[in-house]
mmCIF file of C-alpha atoms in Angstrom:
data_model
loop_
_atom_site.group_PDB
_atom_site.id
_atom_site.type_symbol
_atom_site.label_atom_id
_atom_site.label_comp_id
_atom_site.label_asym_id
_atom_site.label_seq_id
_atom_site.Cartn_x
_atom_site.Cartn_y
_atom_site.Cartn_z
ATOM 1 C CA MET A 266 16.387 -11.362 -15.440
ATOM 2 C CA ALA A 267 14.835 -7.612 -15.414
ATOM 3 C CA SER A 268 16.287 -4.605 -14.016
ATOM 4 C CA VAL A 269 14.053 -3.003 -11.598
ATOM 5 C CA LEU A 270 13.654 0.270 -9.949
ATOM 6 C CA VAL A 271 11.635 0.389 -6.823
ATOM 7 C CA THR A 272 10.525 3.725 -5.257
ATOM 8 C CA GLY A 273 9.962 3.744 -1.571
ATOM 9 C CA GLY A 274 12.038 0.791 -1.648
ATOM 10 C CA LEU A 275 12.755 1.343 2.273
ATOM 11 C CA GLY A 276 9.068 1.334 3.395
ATOM 12 C CA ALA A 277 6.554 -1.696 4.622
ATOM 13 C CA ILE A 278 5.641 -2.947 1.467
ATOM 14 C CA GLY A 279 8.729 -1.759 -0.526
ATOM 15 C CA ALA A 280 11.522 -3.299 1.414
ATOM 16 C CA PRO A 281 10.105 -6.844 1.407
ATOM 17 C CA LEU A 282 9.276 -6.135 -2.170
ATOM 18 C CA THR A 283 12.555 -5.881 -3.048
ATOM 19 C CA GLU A 284 14.138 -8.659 -1.259
ATOM 20 C CA GLU A 285 11.237 -11.047 -3.122
ATOM 21 C CA LEU A 286 12.429 -9.299 -6.329
ATOM 22 C CA GLU A 287 16.130 -9.962 -5.411
ATOM 23 C CA ARG A 288 15.388 -13.366 -4.382
ATOM 24 C CA ARG A 289 13.953 -14.337 -7.813
ATOM 25 C CA GLY A 290 17.081 -13.368 -9.547
ATOM 26 C CA HIS A 291 16.098 -9.439 -10.466
ATOM 27 C CA ASP A 292 18.928 -6.787 -10.617
ATOM 28 C CA VAL A 293 16.918 -4.300 -7.840
ATOM 29 C CA TRP A 294 17.934 -0.866 -7.196
ATOM 30 C CA VAL A 295 15.885 1.514 -4.433
ATOM 31 C CA ALA A 296 15.097 5.147 -4.596
ATOM 32 C CA ASP A 297 13.319 6.890 -1.577
ATOM 33 C CA ARG A 298 14.336 9.707 0.980
ATOM 34 C CA PRO A 299 16.571 8.840 3.925
ATOM 35 C CA TRP A 300 19.776 8.122 3.437
ATOM 36 C CA ASN A 301 20.616 4.107 3.320
ATOM 37 C CA GLU A 302 23.853 1.782 3.427
ATOM 38 C CA ARG A 303 22.417 -0.228 0.605
ATOM 39 C CA GLU A 304 24.261 -0.430 -2.233
ATOM 40 C CA ARG A 305 21.622 -0.315 -5.544
ATOM 41 C CA TYR A 306 20.635 2.682 -3.732
ATOM 42 C CA TYR A 307 19.439 6.340 -4.469
ATOM 43 C CA ARG A 308 18.424 8.986 -2.334
ATOM 44 C CA CYS A 309 15.421 10.690 -4.091
ATOM 45 C CA ASP A 310 12.673 12.275 -3.454
ATOM 46 C CA VAL A 311 9.980 11.617 -6.400
ATOM 47 C CA SER A 312 8.407 14.822 -5.865
ATOM 48 C CA GLU A 313 11.688 16.604 -7.160
ATOM 49 C CA TYR A 314 12.033 16.035 -10.553
ATOM 50 C CA ARG A 315 15.850 16.966 -10.918
ATOM 51 C CA GLN A 316 16.481 14.086 -8.576
ATOM 52 C CA LEU A 317 14.437 11.451 -10.388
ATOM 53 C CA GLU A 318 15.740 12.646 -13.363
ATOM 54 C CA ARG A 319 19.648 11.953 -12.159
ATOM 55 C CA VAL A 320 18.377 8.586 -11.568
ATOM 56 C CA PHE A 321 17.095 7.159 -15.037
ATOM 57 C CA ALA A 322 19.966 9.440 -16.349
ATOM 58 C CA ASP A 323 22.302 7.000 -14.377
ATOM 59 C CA ARG A 324 20.805 3.973 -15.044
ATOM 60 C CA GLU A 325 17.892 2.188 -17.511
ATOM 61 C CA PHE A 326 15.533 0.233 -16.085
ATOM 62 C CA ASP A 327 12.852 -2.694 -17.601
ATOM 63 C CA TYR A 328 10.446 -2.233 -14.814
ATOM 64 C CA VAL A 329 9.609 0.730 -12.321
ATOM 65 C CA TYR A 330 7.497 -0.172 -8.971
ATOM 66 C CA HIS A 331 6.426 3.073 -8.034
ATOM 67 C CA LEU A 332 5.631 2.979 -4.211
ATOM 68 C CA GLY A 333 7.084 6.295 -3.182
ATOM 69 C CA ALA A 334 4.120 8.490 -1.908
ATOM 70 C CA GLU A 335 2.259 9.413 1.243
ATOM 71 C CA PHE A 336 -0.006 6.993 3.013
ATOM 72 C CA GLY A 337 -2.547 7.354 4.825
ATOM 73 C CA ARG A 338 -6.703 9.113 5.455
ATOM 74 C CA ARG A 339 -5.421 11.026 8.691
ATOM 75 C CA ASN A 340 -1.878 11.959 7.517
ATOM 76 C CA GLY A 341 -3.454 13.500 4.088
ATOM 77 C CA GLU A 342 -5.217 15.712 6.098
ATOM 78 C CA ASP A 343 -2.899 16.732 8.800
ATOM 79 C CA PHE A 344 0.206 17.114 6.170
ATOM 80 C CA TYR A 345 -2.032 17.374 2.791
ATOM 81 C CA GLU A 346 0.561 19.579 1.307
ATOM 82 C CA THR A 347 3.593 17.172 1.752
ATOM 83 C CA MET A 348 0.806 14.535 0.622
ATOM 84 C CA TRP A 349 -0.020 15.957 -2.501
ATOM 85 C CA GLN A 350 3.238 16.868 -3.629
ATOM 86 C CA SER A 351 4.664 13.602 -2.739
ATOM 87 C CA ASN A 352 1.569 11.659 -4.706
ATOM 88 C CA ALA A 353 0.491 13.690 -7.487
ATOM 89 C CA VAL A 354 3.630 15.698 -8.347
ATOM 90 C CA GLY A 355 5.568 12.331 -7.650
ATOM 91 C CA THR A 356 3.628 10.315 -9.859
ATOM 92 C CA LYS A 357 3.721 13.222 -12.604
ATOM 93 C CA ASN A 358 7.457 13.392 -12.605
ATOM 94 C CA VAL A 359 7.381 9.198 -13.085
ATOM 95 C CA CYS A 360 5.180 9.667 -16.048
ATOM 96 C CA ARG A 361 7.386 11.888 -17.582
ATOM 97 C CA LEU A 362 10.293 10.021 -17.217
ATOM 98 C CA GLN A 363 8.379 6.985 -18.376
ATOM 99 C CA ALA A 364 7.641 8.881 -22.095
ATOM 100 C CA GLU A 365 11.093 9.487 -22.181
ATOM 101 C CA HIS A 366 12.757 6.326 -21.176
ATOM 102 C CA ASP A 367 9.970 3.554 -22.237
ATOM 103 C CA PHE A 368 10.043 1.216 -19.147
ATOM 104 C CA ARG A 369 7.158 -0.750 -17.897
ATOM 105 C CA LEU A 370 5.367 0.708 -14.435
ATOM 106 C CA ILE A 371 4.129 -1.130 -11.511
ATOM 107 C CA PHE A 372 1.868 1.582 -9.594
ATOM 108 C CA SER A 373 0.844 1.155 -6.073
ATOM 109 C CA SER A 374 -2.828 2.461 -5.757
ATOM 110 C CA SER A 375 -5.294 1.733 -2.744
ATOM 111 C CA SER A 376 -8.578 0.085 -2.380
ATOM 112 C CA GLU A 377 -9.525 3.859 -0.603
ATOM 113 C CA VAL A 378 -10.144 4.954 -4.700
ATOM 114 C CA TYR A 379 -13.643 3.127 -4.295
ATOM 115 C CA GLY A 380 -14.527 5.548 -2.065
ATOM 116 C CA ASP A 381 -18.096 5.427 -1.400
ATOM 117 C CA TYR A 382 -19.266 2.475 -3.362
ATOM 118 C CA ASP A 383 -21.018 -0.482 -1.032
ATOM 119 C CA ASP A 384 -20.832 -3.578 -2.860
ATOM 120 C CA VAL A 385 -18.117 -6.207 -4.191
ATOM 121 C CA MET A 386 -15.142 -3.701 -5.112
ATOM 122 C CA GLU A 387 -14.509 -4.746 -8.921
ATOM 123 C CA GLU A 388 -11.776 -2.786 -10.753
ATOM 124 C CA SER A 389 -13.925 -1.667 -13.001
ATOM 125 C CA VAL A 390 -16.218 0.116 -10.305
ATOM 126 C CA PRO A 391 -14.374 3.827 -10.061
ATOM 127 C CA LEU A 392 -14.717 4.518 -14.046
ATOM 128 C CA GLU A 393 -18.137 2.868 -14.815
ATOM 129 C CA GLU A 394 -19.518 3.764 -11.081
ATOM 130 C CA GLY A 395 -17.909 7.043 -10.537
ATOM 131 C CA PRO A 396 -17.782 6.800 -6.614
ATOM 132 C CA ARG A 397 -17.336 9.994 -4.316
ATOM 133 C CA GLN A 398 -13.507 9.701 -2.553
ATOM 134 C CA LEU A 399 -14.102 10.716 0.908
ATOM 135 C CA ASN A 400 -10.691 12.049 2.067
ATOM 136 C CA ASP A 401 -7.589 13.547 0.210
ATOM 137 C CA TYR A 402 -5.463 10.696 0.239
ATOM 138 C CA ALA A 403 -8.034 8.259 -1.632
ATOM 139 C CA ILE A 404 -8.705 11.619 -3.711
ATOM 140 C CA SER A 405 -4.600 11.719 -4.758
ATOM 141 C CA LYS A 406 -4.576 7.842 -5.671
ATOM 142 C CA TRP A 407 -7.344 8.423 -8.178
ATOM 143 C CA VAL A 408 -5.685 11.413 -9.751
ATOM 144 C CA ASN A 409 -2.528 9.299 -9.752
ATOM 145 C CA GLU A 410 -4.402 6.564 -11.719
ATOM 146 C CA GLN A 411 -6.018 8.559 -13.888
ATOM 147 C CA GLN A 412 -2.275 10.392 -14.695
ATOM 148 C CA ILE A 413 -1.175 7.120 -15.149
ATOM 149 C CA MET A 414 -3.953 6.107 -17.882
ATOM 150 C CA ASN A 415 -3.744 9.506 -19.885
ATOM 151 C CA ALA A 416 0.034 9.186 -20.373
ATOM 152 C CA ALA A 417 -0.748 5.447 -21.734
ATOM 153 C CA ASP A 418 -3.139 7.223 -24.019
ATOM 154 C CA ARG A 419 -0.849 10.394 -24.881
ATOM 155 C CA HIS A 420 2.688 8.555 -24.880
ATOM 156 C CA GLY A 421 1.801 4.792 -25.547
ATOM 157 C CA THR A 422 3.342 4.009 -22.059
ATOM 158 C CA GLU A 423 2.929 0.646 -20.401
ATOM 159 C CA SER A 424 1.663 0.595 -17.078
ATOM 160 C CA VAL A 425 -0.210 -1.757 -14.525
ATOM 161 C CA ARG A 426 -2.178 -0.532 -11.517
ATOM 162 C CA VAL A 427 -2.415 -2.446 -8.544
ATOM 163 C CA ARG A 428 -4.790 -1.328 -5.165
ATOM 164 C CA PHE A 429 -3.888 -2.570 -1.991
ATOM 165 C CA PHE A 430 -6.464 -3.652 0.440
ATOM 166 C CA ASN A 431 -5.364 -3.005 4.007
ATOM 167 C CA THR A 432 -1.902 -4.982 3.970
ATOM 168 C CA TYR A 433 0.043 -5.640 7.361
ATOM 169 C CA GLY A 434 1.945 -7.817 9.283
ATOM 170 C CA PRO A 435 5.638 -7.668 10.211
ATOM 171 C CA GLY A 436 7.659 -4.565 8.976
ATOM 172 C CA GLU A 437 5.039 -1.875 9.580
ATOM 173 C CA ARG A 438 6.288 0.296 12.245
ATOM 174 C CA TYR A 439 3.918 1.933 14.370
ATOM 175 C CA SER A 440 2.325 5.582 13.844
ATOM 176 C CA GLU A 441 -0.739 7.301 14.191
ATOM 177 C CA TYR A 442 -1.024 6.970 10.663
ATOM 178 C CA ARG A 443 -0.575 3.256 9.890
ATOM 179 C CA SER A 444 -2.773 0.335 8.939
ATOM 180 C CA VAL A 445 -6.126 -0.579 11.482
ATOM 181 C CA VAL A 446 -3.924 -3.733 12.241
ATOM 182 C CA CYS A 447 -0.676 -1.853 12.962
ATOM 183 C CA LYS A 448 -2.437 0.390 15.473
ATOM 184 C CA PHE A 449 -4.550 -2.419 17.152
ATOM 185 C CA CYS A 450 -1.394 -4.433 17.866
ATOM 186 C CA TYR A 451 0.675 -1.807 19.116
ATOM 187 C CA ARG A 452 -1.260 -0.083 21.485
ATOM 188 C CA ALA A 453 -3.454 -3.108 22.901
ATOM 189 C CA LEU A 454 0.339 -4.802 23.124
ATOM 190 C CA HIS A 455 1.288 -1.444 24.983
ATOM 191 C CA ASP A 456 -1.498 -1.203 27.059
ATOM 192 C CA LEU A 457 -2.544 1.859 25.221
ATOM 193 C CA PRO A 458 -6.487 3.134 24.814
ATOM 194 C CA TYR A 459 -7.847 2.732 21.249
ATOM 195 C CA HIS A 460 -10.965 2.983 19.316
ATOM 196 C CA VAL A 461 -12.945 0.672 17.303
ATOM 197 C CA TYR A 462 -15.770 1.374 14.735
ATOM 198 C CA GLU A 463 -17.514 -1.609 14.772
ATOM 199 C CA ASP A 464 -19.750 -0.581 11.903
ATOM 200 C CA HIS A 465 -16.829 -1.001 9.402
ATOM 201 C CA HIS A 466 -16.041 -4.320 7.191
ATOM 202 C CA ARG A 467 -12.601 -4.934 5.451
ATOM 203 C CA SER A 468 -10.775 -7.244 3.680
ATOM 204 C CA PHE A 469 -7.219 -8.102 4.802
ATOM 205 C CA THR A 470 -3.925 -8.902 3.103
ATOM 206 C CA TYR A 471 -0.676 -10.211 4.824
ATOM 207 C CA ILE A 472 2.564 -8.593 3.645
ATOM 208 C CA ASP A 473 3.801 -11.861 2.191
ATOM 209 C CA ASP A 474 0.610 -12.698 -0.069
ATOM 210 C CA THR A 475 0.726 -8.654 -1.051
ATOM 211 C CA VAL A 476 4.271 -9.189 -2.149
ATOM 212 C CA ARG A 477 4.601 -12.350 -3.733
ATOM 213 C CA THR A 478 1.519 -10.977 -6.102
ATOM 214 C CA LEU A 479 3.197 -7.948 -6.702
ATOM 215 C CA ALA A 480 6.220 -9.460 -7.644
ATOM 216 C CA ASN A 481 4.599 -11.949 -10.261
ATOM 217 C CA VAL A 482 3.471 -8.662 -11.968
ATOM 218 C CA VAL A 483 6.980 -8.830 -13.922
ATOM 219 C CA ASP A 484 6.628 -12.438 -15.459
ATOM 220 C CA SER A 485 2.866 -11.729 -16.128
ATOM 221 C CA PHE A 486 2.700 -8.040 -17.387
ATOM 222 C CA HIS A 487 -0.511 -6.810 -19.152
ATOM 223 C CA PRO A 488 -0.128 -3.378 -20.071
ATOM 224 C CA GLY A 489 -3.366 -0.949 -18.699
ATOM 225 C CA GLU A 490 -4.927 -3.597 -16.578
ATOM 226 C CA VAL A 491 -5.725 -2.668 -12.819
ATOM 227 C CA TYR A 492 -5.784 -5.444 -10.025
ATOM 228 C CA ASN A 493 -7.334 -5.498 -6.409
ATOM 229 C CA ILE A 494 -4.437 -6.840 -4.094
ATOM 230 C CA ALA A 495 -6.675 -8.117 -1.123
ATOM 231 C CA GLY A 496 -6.692 -11.297 1.230
ATOM 232 C CA GLU A 497 -10.600 -13.378 0.451
ATOM 233 C CA GLU A 498 -11.580 -13.150 4.149
ATOM 234 C CA TYR A 499 -14.007 -10.158 5.329
ATOM 235 C CA TYR A 500 -14.341 -9.282 9.151
ATOM 236 C CA ASP A 501 -15.866 -6.265 10.731
ATOM 237 C CA ILE A 502 -13.328 -4.071 12.726
ATOM 238 C CA GLU A 503 -14.417 -5.334 16.018
ATOM 239 C CA GLU A 504 -13.990 -9.296 15.403
ATOM 240 C CA LEU A 505 -10.021 -7.668 14.272
ATOM 241 C CA SER A 506 -10.126 -5.885 17.657
ATOM 242 C CA ASN A 507 -11.118 -9.025 19.358
ATOM 243 C CA MET A 508 -8.584 -11.210 17.480
ATOM 244 C CA VAL A 509 -5.481 -8.943 18.823
ATOM 245 C CA LEU A 510 -6.889 -9.123 22.379
ATOM 246 C CA GLY A 511 -7.644 -12.592 22.041
ATOM 247 C CA TYR A 512 -4.092 -13.872 21.256
ATOM 248 C CA LEU A 513 -2.739 -11.273 24.073
ATOM 249 C CA GLY A 514 -4.855 -12.714 26.500
ATOM 250 C CA LYS A 515 -6.321 -8.986 27.448
ATOM 251 C CA ASP A 516 -9.918 -7.715 27.953
ATOM 252 C CA ASP A 517 -11.318 -4.472 25.991
ATOM 253 C CA GLU A 518 -11.181 -2.613 29.094
ATOM 254 C CA GLN A 519 -9.029 0.193 26.882
ATOM 255 C CA VAL A 520 -11.207 0.161 23.916
ATOM 256 C CA GLU A 521 -13.441 2.808 22.997
ATOM 257 C CA TYR A 522 -16.378 1.792 20.256
ATOM 258 C CA ARG A 523 -17.712 4.692 18.513
ATOM 259 C CA GLY A 524 -20.051 2.910 15.952
ATOM 260 C CA THR A 525 -19.253 4.838 11.937
ATOM 261 C CA GLU A 526 -16.232 6.778 11.654
ATOM 262 C CA GLU A 527 -17.184 9.746 8.793
ATOM 263 C CA HIS A 528 -15.197 10.285 5.710
ATOM 264 C CA ASN A 529 -14.295 6.839 5.404
ATOM 265 C CA THR A 530 -15.706 3.664 3.512
ATOM 266 C CA LEU A 531 -18.124 1.703 5.210
ATOM 267 C CA ASN A 532 -17.334 -1.484 3.993
ATOM 268 C CA LYS A 533 -14.402 -2.752 1.201
ATOM 269 C CA LYS A 534 -15.006 -6.070 -0.252
ATOM 270 C CA ALA A 535 -12.335 -6.788 -3.076
ATOM 271 C CA SER A 536 -12.914 -8.943 -5.939
ATOM 272 C CA VAL A 537 -9.456 -10.754 -6.642
ATOM 273 C CA GLU A 538 -11.077 -12.728 -9.891
ATOM 274 C CA LYS A 539 -8.445 -10.488 -11.984
ATOM 275 C CA ALA A 540 -5.373 -11.288 -9.672
ATOM 276 C CA VAL A 541 -5.750 -14.855 -9.089
ATOM 277 C CA ARG A 542 -6.088 -15.317 -12.937
ATOM 278 C CA ASP A 543 -3.322 -12.884 -14.158
ATOM 279 C CA LEU A 544 -0.841 -13.000 -11.710
ATOM 280 C CA GLY A 545 -1.714 -15.979 -9.326
ATOM 281 C CA HIS A 546 -2.585 -14.240 -6.201
ATOM 282 C CA GLU A 547 -3.249 -16.926 -3.281
ATOM 283 C CA GLN A 548 -4.234 -15.806 0.231
ATOM 284 C CA ARG A 549 -1.850 -18.177 2.352
ATOM 285 C CA VAL A 550 -2.137 -16.651 5.595
ATOM 286 C CA SER A 551 -4.996 -15.846 6.973
ATOM 287 C CA LEU A 552 -5.873 -12.978 9.539
ATOM 288 C CA GLU A 553 -5.957 -15.446 12.535
ATOM 289 C CA GLU A 554 -2.635 -16.511 11.303
ATOM 290 C CA GLY A 555 -1.216 -12.611 10.502
ATOM 291 C CA ILE A 556 -2.041 -11.031 13.586
ATOM 292 C CA PRO A 557 -0.168 -13.673 16.166
ATOM 293 C CA ARG A 558 2.897 -12.931 13.341
ATOM 294 C CA THR A 559 2.626 -9.240 13.517
ATOM 295 C CA ILE A 560 2.058 -9.024 17.202
ATOM 296 C CA ASP A 561 5.412 -11.266 17.437
ATOM 297 C CA TRP A 562 7.721 -9.198 15.588
ATOM 298 C CA MET A 563 6.441 -6.173 17.439
ATOM 299 C CA ARG A 564 7.299 -7.591 20.573
ATOM 300 C CA GLU A 565 10.907 -8.317 19.231
ATOM 301 C CA HIS A 566 10.879 -4.888 17.452
ATOM 302 C CA TYR A 567 10.121 -2.936 20.152
ATOM 303 C CA ASP A 568 12.018 -5.207 22.968
ATOM 304 C CA ILE A 569 8.611 -6.357 25.062
ATOM 305 C CA GLU A 570 9.043 -9.308 27.032
#
């Protein structure tokens, strides 16, 4: 059994990850910003060093999953001050405390670091090809990865980076800044208009598949490695919209088709060979299965008949 801290442990990925790690017998603590009644919980903003320092002064951890961050391209533009403070300063705080307390770090990065690269996204691409990140959120995640690599060089810290590709599913509450699957499902369910950039293609990952692979890192920790966590299916955004509408039995009267979205990667096709080899990654839930599960959860969560 390992002692584990999950920053951002109340979030769409952090909450089910915490449950999965506990199910496997680990002693799991959560750090997040809201008040919460959870017993093993620290109220903490990772961008505030004093608050984070108190967590590690209180308890030693074998592993830290660092998921505490601001999420999303539009969020990073509309609230860039908060995003940079949370993502860049927050990760720097974690790196400094890692050097002092010697825990192993699992960092949540993003497919956004691949920027304008337009081929199969293998993990070596950002360093070897130097793609241009297309928005502040993407830039911040690449900054975070470099902070972690620099800390390993300077202090000998041990970390693993994981890059999420469009994780979606039950537990993700709607906002305009959430995943495209979440937005389509919510807006179609509520008969609200939405727009589709049909020129874009994505790999999608159901939440259970992401969480299972992420939890496996504790049991198969390879310092310095970076992994894509992604589904192996590949769809354009119009196909995604059609699946959502098809399950709901609705037409596309409320959909506006816009072609290409500026400042957004056209195609995100992930290589997952490393995650399969080292972490036992496996796509068990297809997009066709995951969309109904997501919509059914939303019906219950938002009390929709």
